[in-house]
PDB file of C-alpha atoms in Angstrom:
ATOM      1  CA  ASP A 132     -12.054  -7.202  12.939  1.00  0.00           C
ATOM      2  CA  THR A 133      -9.592  -4.869  10.315  1.00  0.00           C
ATOM      3  CA  ALA A 134      -6.169  -6.795   9.645  1.00  0.00           C
ATOM      4  CA  VAL A 135      -4.176  -4.864   8.258  1.00  0.00           C
ATOM      5  CA  SER A 136      -4.938  -0.914   9.068  1.00  0.00           C
ATOM      6  CA  GLN A 137      -3.149   2.077   8.148  1.00  0.00           C
ATOM      7  CA  THR A 138      -3.894   5.179   8.777  1.00  0.00           C
ATOM      8  CA  PRO A 139      -3.971   7.665   7.603  1.00  0.00           C
ATOM      9  CA  LYS A 140      -6.053   7.230   4.370  1.00  0.00           C
ATOM     10  CA  TYR A 141      -5.357  10.408   2.842  1.00  0.00           C
ATOM     11  CA  LEU A 142      -1.822  12.982   3.315  1.00  0.00           C
ATOM     12  CA  VAL A 143      -1.275  15.477   1.653  1.00  0.00           C
ATOM     13  CA  THR A 144       1.523  17.604   2.482  1.00  0.00           C
ATOM     14  CA  GLN A 145       4.203  20.990   1.741  1.00  0.00           C
ATOM     15  CA  MET A 146       7.630  20.081   0.513  1.00  0.00           C
ATOM     16  CA  GLY A 147      10.307  20.259   2.921  1.00  0.00           C
ATOM     17  CA  ASN A 148       7.772  18.266   6.268  1.00  0.00           C
ATOM     18  CA  ASP A 149       8.102  15.261   7.779  1.00  0.00           C
ATOM     19  CA  LYS A 150       5.403  12.578   7.957  1.00  0.00           C
ATOM     20  CA  SER A 151       4.825   9.311   9.340  1.00  0.00           C
ATOM     21  CA  ILE A 152       1.797   6.596   8.264  1.00  0.00           C
ATOM     22  CA  LYS A 153       0.960   3.652  10.529  1.00  0.00           C
ATOM     23  CA  CYS A 154       0.290  -0.065  10.225  1.00  0.00           C
ATOM     24  CA  GLU A 155      -1.110  -2.201  12.359  1.00  0.00           C
ATOM     25  CA  GLN A 156      -1.719  -5.968  12.033  1.00  0.00           C
ATOM     26  CA  ASN A 157      -4.094  -8.612  13.819  1.00  0.00           C
ATOM     27  CA  LEU A 158      -3.507 -11.212  11.789  1.00  0.00           C
ATOM     28  CA  GLY A 159      -0.874 -12.683  13.530  1.00  0.00           C
ATOM     29  CA  HIS A 160       1.310 -12.323  10.917  1.00  0.00           C
ATOM     30  CA  ASP A 161       4.493 -12.773  11.615  1.00  0.00           C
ATOM     31  CA  THR A 162       6.535 -10.216   8.156  1.00  0.00           C
ATOM     32  CA  MET A 163       5.104  -7.226   7.590  1.00  0.00           C
ATOM     33  CA  TYR A 164       5.993  -4.507   3.973  1.00  0.00           C
ATOM     34  CA  TRP A 165       5.936  -1.138   3.146  1.00  0.00           C
ATOM     35  CA  TYR A 166       4.638  -0.770  -1.023  1.00  0.00           C
ATOM     36  CA  LYS A 167       5.293   2.482  -3.270  1.00  0.00           C
ATOM     37  CA  GLN A 168       2.458   2.283  -5.837  1.00  0.00           C
ATOM     38  CA  ASP A 169       3.653   5.433  -7.979  1.00  0.00           C
ATOM     39  CA  SER A 170       1.182   6.984 -10.680  1.00  0.00           C
ATOM     40  CA  LYS A 171       1.238   4.289 -13.505  1.00  0.00           C
ATOM     41  CA  LYS A 172       0.285   1.583 -10.787  1.00  0.00           C
ATOM     42  CA  PHE A 173       3.599  -0.335 -10.479  1.00  0.00           C
ATOM     43  CA  LEU A 174       4.055  -2.111  -7.023  1.00  0.00           C
ATOM     44  CA  LYS A 175       7.750  -0.837  -5.802  1.00  0.00           C
ATOM     45  CA  ILE A 176       8.810  -3.107  -2.331  1.00  0.00           C
ATOM     46  CA  MET A 177      10.459  -0.706   0.183  1.00  0.00           C
ATOM     47  CA  PHE A 178      11.235  -2.676   3.594  1.00  0.00           C
ATOM     48  CA  SER A 179       9.974  -5.831   4.966  1.00  0.00           C
ATOM     49  CA  TYR A 180      10.594  -6.885   8.469  1.00  0.00           C
ATOM     50  CA  ASN A 181      10.437 -10.194  10.297  1.00  0.00           C
ATOM     51  CA  ASN A 182       9.358 -10.266  13.473  1.00  0.00           C
ATOM     52  CA  LYS A 183      11.033  -6.530  14.142  1.00  0.00           C
ATOM     53  CA  GLU A 184      14.497  -6.868  12.315  1.00  0.00           C
ATOM     54  CA  LEU A 185      14.400  -5.531   8.722  1.00  0.00           C
ATOM     55  CA  ILE A 186      15.108  -8.283   6.237  1.00  0.00           C
ATOM     56  CA  ILE A 187      14.500  -6.555   2.845  1.00  0.00           C
ATOM     57  CA  ASN A 188      15.879  -2.544   2.078  1.00  0.00           C
ATOM     58  CA  GLU A 189      15.495  -1.998  -1.095  1.00  0.00           C
ATOM     59  CA  THR A 190      17.162   1.183  -2.954  1.00  0.00           C
ATOM     60  CA  VAL A 191      15.135   3.668  -0.673  1.00  0.00           C
ATOM     61  CA  PRO A 192      16.387   7.361  -0.212  1.00  0.00           C
ATOM     62  CA  ASN A 193      17.164   7.372   3.362  1.00  0.00           C
ATOM     63  CA  ARG A 194      14.546   9.418   4.192  1.00  0.00           C
ATOM     64  CA  PHE A 195      11.773   6.498   4.307  1.00  0.00           C
ATOM     65  CA  SER A 196      13.213   4.849   8.102  1.00  0.00           C
ATOM     66  CA  PRO A 197      10.246   1.967   9.061  1.00  0.00           C
ATOM     67  CA  LYS A 198      10.020   1.371  12.192  1.00  0.00           C
ATOM     68  CA  SER A 199       9.120  -1.504  14.193  1.00  0.00           C
ATOM     69  CA  PRO A 200       8.175  -1.856  17.593  1.00  0.00           C
ATOM     70  CA  ASP A 201       7.156  -5.267  17.727  1.00  0.00           C
ATOM     71  CA  LYS A 202       5.748  -7.732  14.684  1.00  0.00           C
ATOM     72  CA  ALA A 203       2.040  -6.355  14.931  1.00  0.00           C
ATOM     73  CA  HIS A 204       3.048  -2.981  13.745  1.00  0.00           C
ATOM     74  CA  LEU A 205       5.526  -1.535  11.025  1.00  0.00           C
ATOM     75  CA  ASN A 206       5.270   2.326  10.615  1.00  0.00           C
ATOM     76  CA  LEU A 207       6.865   4.508   7.862  1.00  0.00           C
ATOM     77  CA  HIS A 208       8.654   8.009   8.890  1.00  0.00           C
ATOM     78  CA  ILE A 209       9.435  10.403   5.380  1.00  0.00           C
ATOM     79  CA  ASN A 210      12.079  12.981   6.167  1.00  0.00           C
ATOM     80  CA  SER A 211      11.969  16.326   3.896  1.00  0.00           C
ATOM     81  CA  LEU A 212       8.749  14.907   1.720  1.00  0.00           C
ATOM     82  CA  GLU A 213       9.341  15.844  -1.567  1.00  0.00           C
ATOM     83  CA  LEU A 214       7.036  16.075  -4.444  1.00  0.00           C
ATOM     84  CA  GLY A 215       8.028  12.670  -6.453  1.00  0.00           C
ATOM     85  CA  ASP A 216       7.452  10.771  -3.061  1.00  0.00           C
ATOM     86  CA  SER A 217       3.709  11.326  -4.014  1.00  0.00           C
ATOM     87  CA  ALA A 218       2.278   8.047  -4.098  1.00  0.00           C
ATOM     88  CA  VAL A 219      -0.136   5.584  -2.325  1.00  0.00           C
ATOM     89  CA  TYR A 220       1.961   3.703   0.240  1.00  0.00           C
ATOM     90  CA  PHE A 221       0.522   0.154   0.498  1.00  0.00           C
ATOM     91  CA  CYS A 222       1.255  -1.706   4.310  1.00  0.00           C
ATOM     92  CA  ALA A 223       0.752  -5.692   3.986  1.00  0.00           C
ATOM     93  CA  SER A 224       1.793  -8.634   6.328  1.00  0.00           C
ATOM     94  CA  SER A 225       2.669 -12.499   5.762  1.00  0.00           C
ATOM     95  CA  LEU A 226       4.078 -15.077   7.854  1.00  0.00           C
ATOM     96  CA  ARG A 227       7.184 -15.077   7.088  1.00  0.00           C
ATOM     97  CA  THR A 228       7.259 -17.478   3.788  1.00  0.00           C
ATOM     98  CA  GLY A 229       4.795 -15.847   2.140  1.00  0.00           C
ATOM     99  CA  ARG A 230       3.523 -18.617   0.964  1.00  0.00           C
ATOM    100  CA  ASN A 231      -0.438 -17.835   1.501  1.00  0.00           C
ATOM    101  CA  GLY A 232      -0.098 -14.651  -0.029  1.00  0.00           C
ATOM    102  CA  TYR A 233       0.117 -10.941   1.261  1.00  0.00           C
ATOM    103  CA  THR A 234      -2.556  -9.437   3.193  1.00  0.00           C
ATOM    104  CA  PHE A 235      -2.407  -5.279   1.877  1.00  0.00           C
ATOM    105  CA  GLY A 236      -3.572  -2.433   4.108  1.00  0.00           C
ATOM    106  CA  SER A 237      -6.093  -0.321   2.227  1.00  0.00           C
ATOM    107  CA  GLY A 238      -3.026   2.461   1.062  1.00  0.00           C
ATOM    108  CA  THR A 239      -2.532   5.928   2.439  1.00  0.00           C
ATOM    109  CA  ARG A 240      -2.324   8.347  -0.447  1.00  0.00           C
ATOM    110  CA  LEU A 241      -0.099  11.182   0.064  1.00  0.00           C
ATOM    111  CA  THR A 242       0.334  14.097  -1.771  1.00  0.00           C
ATOM    112  CA  VAL A 243       3.293  16.528  -1.283  1.00  0.00           C
ATOM    113  CA  VAL A 244       2.304  19.789  -2.418  1.00  0.00           C
TER     114      VAL A 244
ATOM    115  CA  ALA B 204      16.065 -13.833 -13.884  1.00  0.00           C
ATOM    116  CA  GLN B 205      12.549 -13.598 -12.063  1.00  0.00           C
ATOM    117  CA  LYS B 206      10.344 -11.637 -14.075  1.00  0.00           C
ATOM    118  CA  VAL B 207       6.249 -11.705 -14.530  1.00  0.00           C
ATOM    119  CA  THR B 208       4.924 -10.069 -17.692  1.00  0.00           C
ATOM    120  CA  GLN B 209       1.626  -9.090 -18.376  1.00  0.00           C
ATOM    121  CA  ALA B 210       1.531  -7.362 -21.555  1.00  0.00           C
ATOM    122  CA  GLN B 211      -1.916  -6.371 -22.204  1.00  0.00           C
ATOM    123  CA  THR B 212      -1.895  -2.736 -20.204  1.00  0.00           C
ATOM    124  CA  GLU B 213      -5.430  -2.566 -20.502  1.00  0.00           C
ATOM    125  CA  ILE B 214      -8.377  -4.127 -21.741  1.00  0.00           C
ATOM    126  CA  SER B 215     -11.885  -3.349 -22.717  1.00  0.00           C
ATOM    127  CA  VAL B 216     -15.036  -5.931 -23.263  1.00  0.00           C
ATOM    128  CA  VAL B 217     -18.569  -5.164 -23.508  1.00  0.00           C
ATOM    129  CA  GLU B 218     -20.555  -6.508 -19.935  1.00  0.00           C
ATOM    130  CA  LYS B 219     -21.224 -10.845 -20.267  1.00  0.00           C
ATOM    131  CA  GLU B 220     -18.463 -11.296 -22.436  1.00  0.00           C
ATOM    132  CA  ASP B 221     -15.739 -13.424 -21.278  1.00  0.00           C
ATOM    133  CA  VAL B 222     -12.389 -12.016 -20.989  1.00  0.00           C
ATOM    134  CA  THR B 223      -8.375 -13.722 -20.409  1.00  0.00           C
ATOM    135  CA  LEU B 224      -5.975 -11.871 -18.394  1.00  0.00           C
ATOM    136  CA  ASP B 225      -2.556 -12.794 -19.279  1.00  0.00           C
ATOM    137  CA  CYS B 226       0.704 -13.279 -17.489  1.00  0.00           C
ATOM    138  CA  VAL B 227       4.050 -15.059 -17.996  1.00  0.00           C
ATOM    139  CA  TYR B 228       6.772 -15.729 -15.723  1.00  0.00           C
ATOM    140  CA  GLU B 229       9.838 -16.489 -15.917  1.00  0.00           C
ATOM    141  CA  THR B 230      11.950 -18.425 -13.112  1.00  0.00           C
ATOM    142  CA  ARG B 231      15.032 -20.562 -12.384  1.00  0.00           C
ATOM    143  CA  ASP B 232      13.555 -21.638  -9.353  1.00  0.00           C
ATOM    144  CA  THR B 233      11.812 -25.257  -9.561  1.00  0.00           C
ATOM    145  CA  THR B 234       9.389 -24.709  -6.770  1.00  0.00           C
ATOM    146  CA  TYR B 235       7.469 -21.376  -6.223  1.00  0.00           C
ATOM    147  CA  TYR B 236       3.907 -19.702  -6.166  1.00  0.00           C
ATOM    148  CA  LEU B 237       1.561 -17.331  -8.056  1.00  0.00           C
ATOM    149  CA  PHE B 238      -0.396 -15.100  -7.554  1.00  0.00           C
ATOM    150  CA  TRP B 239      -3.342 -12.729  -8.909  1.00  0.00           C
ATOM    151  CA  TYR B 240      -4.950  -9.734  -7.759  1.00  0.00           C
ATOM    152  CA  LYS B 241      -7.008  -7.487  -8.014  1.00  0.00           C
ATOM    153  CA  GLN B 242      -7.039  -3.671  -7.162  1.00  0.00           C
ATOM    154  CA  PRO B 243     -10.388  -2.305  -8.273  1.00  0.00           C
ATOM    155  CA  PRO B 244     -11.566   1.731  -8.314  1.00  0.00           C
ATOM    156  CA  SER B 245     -11.411   2.015  -4.161  1.00  0.00           C
ATOM    157  CA  GLY B 246      -7.809   1.295  -4.235  1.00  0.00           C
ATOM    158  CA  GLU B 247      -7.370  -1.985  -1.776  1.00  0.00           C
ATOM    159  CA  LEU B 248      -5.239  -4.942  -2.994  1.00  0.00           C
ATOM    160  CA  VAL B 249      -7.636  -7.860  -2.850  1.00  0.00           C
ATOM    161  CA  PHE B 250      -6.176 -11.568  -3.059  1.00  0.00           C
ATOM    162  CA  LEU B 251      -7.690 -13.285  -5.630  1.00  0.00           C
ATOM    163  CA  ILE B 252      -5.901 -17.064  -5.286  1.00  0.00           C
ATOM    164  CA  ARG B 253      -2.341 -18.449  -4.827  1.00  0.00           C
ATOM    165  CA  ARG B 254      -1.354 -21.216  -6.771  1.00  0.00           C
ATOM    166  CA  ASN B 255       2.542 -23.189  -6.394  1.00  0.00           C
ATOM    167  CA  SER B 256       4.733 -24.810  -8.788  1.00  0.00           C
ATOM    168  CA  PHE B 257       3.285 -28.476  -8.237  1.00  0.00           C
ATOM    169  CA  ASP B 258       0.157 -27.920  -8.610  1.00  0.00           C
ATOM    170  CA  GLU B 259      -1.217 -27.650 -12.371  1.00  0.00           C
ATOM    171  CA  GLN B 260      -5.002 -28.304 -11.531  1.00  0.00           C
ATOM    172  CA  ASN B 261      -6.650 -25.795 -13.217  1.00  0.00           C
ATOM    173  CA  GLU B 262      -9.199 -23.975 -10.109  1.00  0.00           C
ATOM    174  CA  ILE B 263     -12.518 -22.425 -10.684  1.00  0.00           C
ATOM    175  CA  SER B 264     -14.580 -19.710  -8.207  1.00  0.00           C
ATOM    176  CA  GLY B 265     -17.641 -18.555  -9.736  1.00  0.00           C
ATOM    177  CA  ARG B 266     -16.775 -16.574 -12.262  1.00  0.00           C
ATOM    178  CA  TYR B 267     -13.313 -16.408 -12.215  1.00  0.00           C
ATOM    179  CA  SER B 268     -11.065 -19.497 -13.424  1.00  0.00           C
ATOM    180  CA  TRP B 269      -7.343 -20.038 -13.491  1.00  0.00           C
ATOM    181  CA  ASN B 270      -5.147 -21.703 -16.226  1.00  0.00           C
ATOM    182  CA  PHE B 271      -1.826 -22.749 -14.812  1.00  0.00           C
ATOM    183  CA  GLN B 272       0.336 -24.324 -17.756  1.00  0.00           C
ATOM    184  CA  LYS B 273       4.233 -25.304 -16.487  1.00  0.00           C
ATOM    185  CA  SER B 274       5.516 -25.439 -20.661  1.00  0.00           C
ATOM    186  CA  THR B 275       4.333 -22.118 -20.900  1.00  0.00           C
ATOM    187  CA  SER B 276       5.324 -20.542 -18.009  1.00  0.00           C
ATOM    188  CA  SER B 277       1.552 -18.959 -18.045  1.00  0.00           C
ATOM    189  CA  PHE B 278      -0.988 -18.506 -15.446  1.00  0.00           C
ATOM    190  CA  ASN B 279      -4.285 -16.796 -17.236  1.00  0.00           C
ATOM    191  CA  PHE B 280      -7.232 -15.928 -15.460  1.00  0.00           C
ATOM    192  CA  THR B 281     -10.599 -15.483 -17.069  1.00  0.00           C
ATOM    193  CA  ILE B 282     -13.472 -13.938 -16.450  1.00  0.00           C
ATOM    194  CA  THR B 283     -16.683 -15.638 -17.759  1.00  0.00           C
ATOM    195  CA  ALA B 284     -19.212 -13.312 -18.226  1.00  0.00           C
ATOM    196  CA  SER B 285     -18.121 -10.276 -17.073  1.00  0.00           C
ATOM    197  CA  GLN B 286     -19.758  -7.466 -15.006  1.00  0.00           C
ATOM    198  CA  VAL B 287     -18.886  -3.769 -14.496  1.00  0.00           C
ATOM    199  CA  VAL B 288     -17.706  -5.098 -11.118  1.00  0.00           C
ATOM    200  CA  ASP B 289     -15.037  -6.712 -12.306  1.00  0.00           C
ATOM    201  CA  SER B 290     -13.524  -3.274 -13.838  1.00  0.00           C
ATOM    202  CA  ALA B 291     -10.506  -3.165 -11.981  1.00  0.00           C
ATOM    203  CA  VAL B 292      -6.590  -3.194 -12.400  1.00  0.00           C
ATOM    204  CA  TYR B 293      -5.334  -7.312 -11.772  1.00  0.00           C
ATOM    205  CA  PHE B 294      -1.670  -7.941 -11.080  1.00  0.00           C
ATOM    206  CA  CYS B 295      -0.072 -11.472 -11.255  1.00  0.00           C
ATOM    207  CA  ALA B 296       3.094 -12.117  -8.359  1.00  0.00           C
ATOM    208  CA  LEU B 297       5.494 -14.630  -8.478  1.00  0.00           C
ATOM    209  CA  MET B 298       6.895 -15.906  -5.431  1.00  0.00           C
ATOM    210  CA  ASP B 299      10.302 -16.209  -5.524  1.00  0.00           C
ATOM    211  CA  SER B 300      12.635 -18.211  -3.191  1.00  0.00           C
ATOM    212  CA  ASN B 301      13.424 -15.629  -1.285  1.00  0.00           C
ATOM    213  CA  TYR B 302      10.051 -15.511  -0.301  1.00  0.00           C
ATOM    214  CA  GLN B 303       9.623 -12.014  -2.327  1.00  0.00           C
ATOM    215  CA  LEU B 304       6.893 -11.348  -4.816  1.00  0.00           C
ATOM    216  CA  ILE B 305       7.561 -10.317  -7.709  1.00  0.00           C
ATOM    217  CA  TRP B 306       5.051  -8.041  -9.418  1.00  0.00           C
ATOM    218  CA  GLY B 307       3.458  -8.057 -12.865  1.00  0.00           C
ATOM    219  CA  ALA B 308       2.629  -4.099 -13.983  1.00  0.00           C
ATOM    220  CA  GLY B 309      -1.204  -4.877 -13.782  1.00  0.00           C
ATOM    221  CA  THR B 310      -3.809  -5.122 -16.563  1.00  0.00           C
ATOM    222  CA  LYS B 311      -6.350  -2.083 -15.889  1.00  0.00           C
ATOM    223  CA  LEU B 312      -9.745  -4.010 -16.998  1.00  0.00           C
ATOM    224  CA  ILE B 313     -13.070  -1.805 -17.907  1.00  0.00           C
ATOM    225  CA  ILE B 314     -16.378  -3.001 -18.233  1.00  0.00           C
ATOM    226  CA  LYS B 315     -18.673  -1.582 -20.226  1.00  0.00           C
ATOM    227  CA  PRO B 316     -22.661  -1.929 -19.210  1.00  0.00           C
TER     228      PRO B 316
END
């Protein structure tokens, strides 16, 4: 029944490792997003995909690579993890216009040690 | 420039008090949407309300009410008879003409028993 599900919920890993976060939505939305929330709770858009096509690619290190196999999935792969990558990552989805708001996943707390 | 300001970083009140969270926005668009989201201590982001720029009617949903005033570019959120479960970080957001959400920094609301 979960509308936007992302896994894992918690991820603790060492510097230099590569990790992935998966996201799936069953709302029939055509647009998906990745957000990063830092320790001060500030929400920053990272990427946005519409029907598997990248439409927003903010200034994010190229160690971060989104992959959208279909419009219901948007995964985030991170290479060579750094301490500064520690944050909560949220996946979200919406219709293209987003006028009805975004539906968020429950977040993935990434801790790099 | 598009911008959302939530000047109150943190508010603390005693249960049953009324509390208003302020949101001021800047936009050059004539058509835009405003949102409020709640982030409880459990971490998920919960959609509360959407308002379009042509609808200045105030909205009430139970103990929650929203006051949209275009003349002052404000979209304030009031909780009446606050409860401990209302403790959360509340975000105001503006959707611009490119369908991107511009987020405020959030207001942390603490309701003391």
